């Protein structure tokens, strides 16, 4: 991986009250505008690092199920549209 192709994307997520829930930074090679391929790679890497057992041993399995459902619903919505953030053009 050559450093001339490395790009960095910073992100944050806030709750409905504007309180910061998570922030991060992704770095890597990207060939798609707005680093969307890099974002997918990061999502996959993070999903592969999750251990359901940690939710079980802390008695938080309902939280695990909530997150899985939210991820599934988001993927379905992202897949429906040509442009998910901003102007939504539904795919045929």
PDB file of C-alpha atoms in Angstrom:
ATOM      1  CA  UNK A   1       0.000   0.000   0.000  1.00  0.00           C
ATOM      2  CA  UNK A   2       1.642   3.235  -1.159  1.00  0.00           C
ATOM      3  CA  UNK A   3       1.187   6.301   1.019  1.00  0.00           C
ATOM      4  CA  UNK A   4       0.241   8.448  -1.997  1.00  0.00           C
ATOM      5  CA  UNK A   5      -3.083   6.555  -2.176  1.00  0.00           C
ATOM      6  CA  UNK A   6      -3.854   6.739   1.556  1.00  0.00           C
ATOM      7  CA  UNK A   7      -6.813   8.908   2.495  1.00  0.00           C
ATOM      8  CA  UNK A   8      -8.287   9.704   5.896  1.00  0.00           C
ATOM      9  CA  UNK A   9     -11.941  10.072   6.798  1.00  0.00           C
ATOM     10  CA  UNK A  10     -13.037  11.389  10.201  1.00  0.00           C
ATOM     11  CA  UNK A  11     -16.514  10.682  11.540  1.00  0.00           C
ATOM     12  CA  UNK A  12     -18.721  11.265  14.570  1.00  0.00           C
ATOM     13  CA  UNK A  13     -22.092  10.023  15.737  1.00  0.00           C
ATOM     14  CA  UNK A  14     -24.268  11.884  18.217  1.00  0.00           C
ATOM     15  CA  UNK A  15     -27.428  10.868  20.018  1.00  0.00           C
ATOM     16  CA  UNK A  16     -30.717  12.743  19.511  1.00  0.00           C
ATOM     17  CA  UNK A  17     -29.635  15.282  22.153  1.00  0.00           C
ATOM     18  CA  UNK A  18     -26.387  16.082  20.372  1.00  0.00           C
ATOM     19  CA  UNK A  19     -24.235  14.132  22.841  1.00  0.00           C
ATOM     20  CA  UNK A  20     -21.210  12.493  21.247  1.00  0.00           C
ATOM     21  CA  UNK A  21     -21.561   8.709  21.186  1.00  0.00           C
ATOM     22  CA  UNK A  22     -18.582   7.766  19.015  1.00  0.00           C
ATOM     23  CA  UNK A  23     -15.900   9.380  16.913  1.00  0.00           C
ATOM     24  CA  UNK A  24     -13.190   7.881  14.826  1.00  0.00           C
ATOM     25  CA  UNK A  25     -10.847   8.104  11.909  1.00  0.00           C
ATOM     26  CA  UNK A  26     -10.356   5.740   8.978  1.00  0.00           C
ATOM     27  CA  UNK A  27      -7.237   5.624   6.854  1.00  0.00           C
ATOM     28  CA  UNK A  28      -6.581   3.518   3.804  1.00  0.00           C
ATOM     29  CA  UNK A  29      -6.616   3.255   0.056  1.00  0.00           C
ATOM     30  CA  UNK A  30      -9.806   4.324  -1.663  1.00  0.00           C
ATOM     31  CA  UNK A  31     -11.002   4.461  -5.255  1.00  0.00           C
ATOM     32  CA  UNK A  32     -14.613   5.566  -4.723  1.00  0.00           C
ATOM     33  CA  UNK A  33     -15.723   9.181  -4.148  1.00  0.00           C
ATOM     34  CA  UNK A  34     -16.358  10.219  -0.561  1.00  0.00           C
ATOM     35  CA  UNK A  35     -14.287   7.186   0.567  1.00  0.00           C
ATOM     36  CA  UNK A  36     -17.357   4.937   0.522  1.00  0.00           C
ATOM     37  CA  UNK A  37     -15.297   1.818  -0.264  1.00  0.00           C
ATOM     38  CA  UNK A  38     -13.033   2.584   2.691  1.00  0.00           C
ATOM     39  CA  UNK A  39     -16.100   3.010   4.922  1.00  0.00           C
ATOM     40  CA  UNK A  40     -17.397  -0.427   3.880  1.00  0.00           C
ATOM     41  CA  UNK A  41     -14.014  -1.998   4.641  1.00  0.00           C
ATOM     42  CA  UNK A  42     -14.032  -0.384   8.094  1.00  0.00           C
ATOM     43  CA  UNK A  43     -17.575  -1.584   8.799  1.00  0.00           C
ATOM     44  CA  UNK A  44     -16.613  -5.141   7.858  1.00  0.00           C
ATOM     45  CA  UNK A  45     -13.464  -4.989   9.983  1.00  0.00           C
ATOM     46  CA  UNK A  46     -15.390  -3.695  12.979  1.00  0.00           C
ATOM     47  CA  UNK A  47     -18.160  -6.279  12.590  1.00  0.00           C
ATOM     48  CA  UNK A  48     -15.549  -9.025  12.459  1.00  0.00           C
ATOM     49  CA  UNK A  49     -14.121  -7.794  15.771  1.00  0.00           C
ATOM     50  CA  UNK A  50     -17.407  -8.081  17.696  1.00  0.00           C
ATOM     51  CA  UNK A  51     -17.808 -11.036  20.065  1.00  0.00           C
ATOM     52  CA  UNK A  52     -21.405 -11.868  20.944  1.00  0.00           C
ATOM     53  CA  UNK A  53     -20.120 -13.680  24.037  1.00  0.00           C
ATOM     54  CA  UNK A  54     -19.225 -10.312  25.608  1.00  0.00           C
ATOM     55  CA  UNK A  55     -22.888  -9.301  25.461  1.00  0.00           C
ATOM     56  CA  UNK A  56     -23.948 -12.643  26.919  1.00  0.00           C
ATOM     57  CA  UNK A  57     -21.567 -12.575  29.896  1.00  0.00           C
ATOM     58  CA  UNK A  58     -22.594  -9.009  30.764  1.00  0.00           C
ATOM     59  CA  UNK A  59     -26.302  -9.867  30.446  1.00  0.00           C
ATOM     60  CA  UNK A  60     -26.685  -7.457  27.501  1.00  0.00           C
ATOM     61  CA  UNK A  61     -27.915  -9.818  24.779  1.00  0.00           C
ATOM     62  CA  UNK A  62     -30.975  -7.588  24.067  1.00  0.00           C
ATOM     63  CA  UNK A  63     -28.556  -4.751  23.259  1.00  0.00           C
ATOM     64  CA  UNK A  64     -26.690  -7.037  20.824  1.00  0.00           C
ATOM     65  CA  UNK A  65     -29.990  -7.907  19.140  1.00  0.00           C
ATOM     66  CA  UNK A  66     -30.932  -4.218  18.930  1.00  0.00           C
ATOM     67  CA  UNK A  67     -27.651  -3.356  17.214  1.00  0.00           C
ATOM     68  CA  UNK A  68     -27.929  -6.271  14.771  1.00  0.00           C
ATOM     69  CA  UNK A  69     -31.468  -5.210  13.844  1.00  0.00           C
ATOM     70  CA  UNK A  70     -30.381  -1.597  13.324  1.00  0.00           C
ATOM     71  CA  UNK A  71     -27.487  -2.713  11.101  1.00  0.00           C
ATOM     72  CA  UNK A  72     -29.779  -4.960   9.039  1.00  0.00           C
ATOM     73  CA  UNK A  73     -32.377  -2.197   8.613  1.00  0.00           C
ATOM     74  CA  UNK A  74     -29.719   0.337   7.630  1.00  0.00           C
ATOM     75  CA  UNK A  75     -28.242  -2.017   5.017  1.00  0.00           C
ATOM     76  CA  UNK A  76     -31.712  -2.548   3.527  1.00  0.00           C
ATOM     77  CA  UNK A  77     -32.281   1.219   3.310  1.00  0.00           C
ATOM     78  CA  UNK A  78     -28.827   1.948   1.867  1.00  0.00           C
ATOM     79  CA  UNK A  79     -29.406  -0.741  -0.777  1.00  0.00           C
ATOM     80  CA  UNK A  80     -32.717   0.782  -1.924  1.00  0.00           C
ATOM     81  CA  UNK A  81     -31.351   4.109  -3.114  1.00  0.00           C
ATOM     82  CA  UNK A  82     -28.761   5.385  -5.568  1.00  0.00           C
ATOM     83  CA  UNK A  83     -27.999   8.195  -3.103  1.00  0.00           C
ATOM     84  CA  UNK A  84     -28.716   7.475   0.559  1.00  0.00           C
ATOM     85  CA  UNK A  85     -27.461  10.680   2.185  1.00  0.00           C
ATOM     86  CA  UNK A  86     -29.133  13.685   0.618  1.00  0.00           C
ATOM     87  CA  UNK A  87     -31.299  13.334  -2.481  1.00  0.00           C
ATOM     88  CA  UNK A  88     -32.793   9.850  -2.534  1.00  0.00           C
ATOM     89  CA  UNK A  89     -33.258   8.280  -5.936  1.00  0.00           C
ATOM     90  CA  UNK A  90     -34.843   4.857  -5.561  1.00  0.00           C
ATOM     91  CA  UNK A  91     -33.233   2.024  -7.502  1.00  0.00           C
ATOM     92  CA  UNK A  92     -35.434   0.155  -9.952  1.00  0.00           C
TER      93      UNK A  92
END
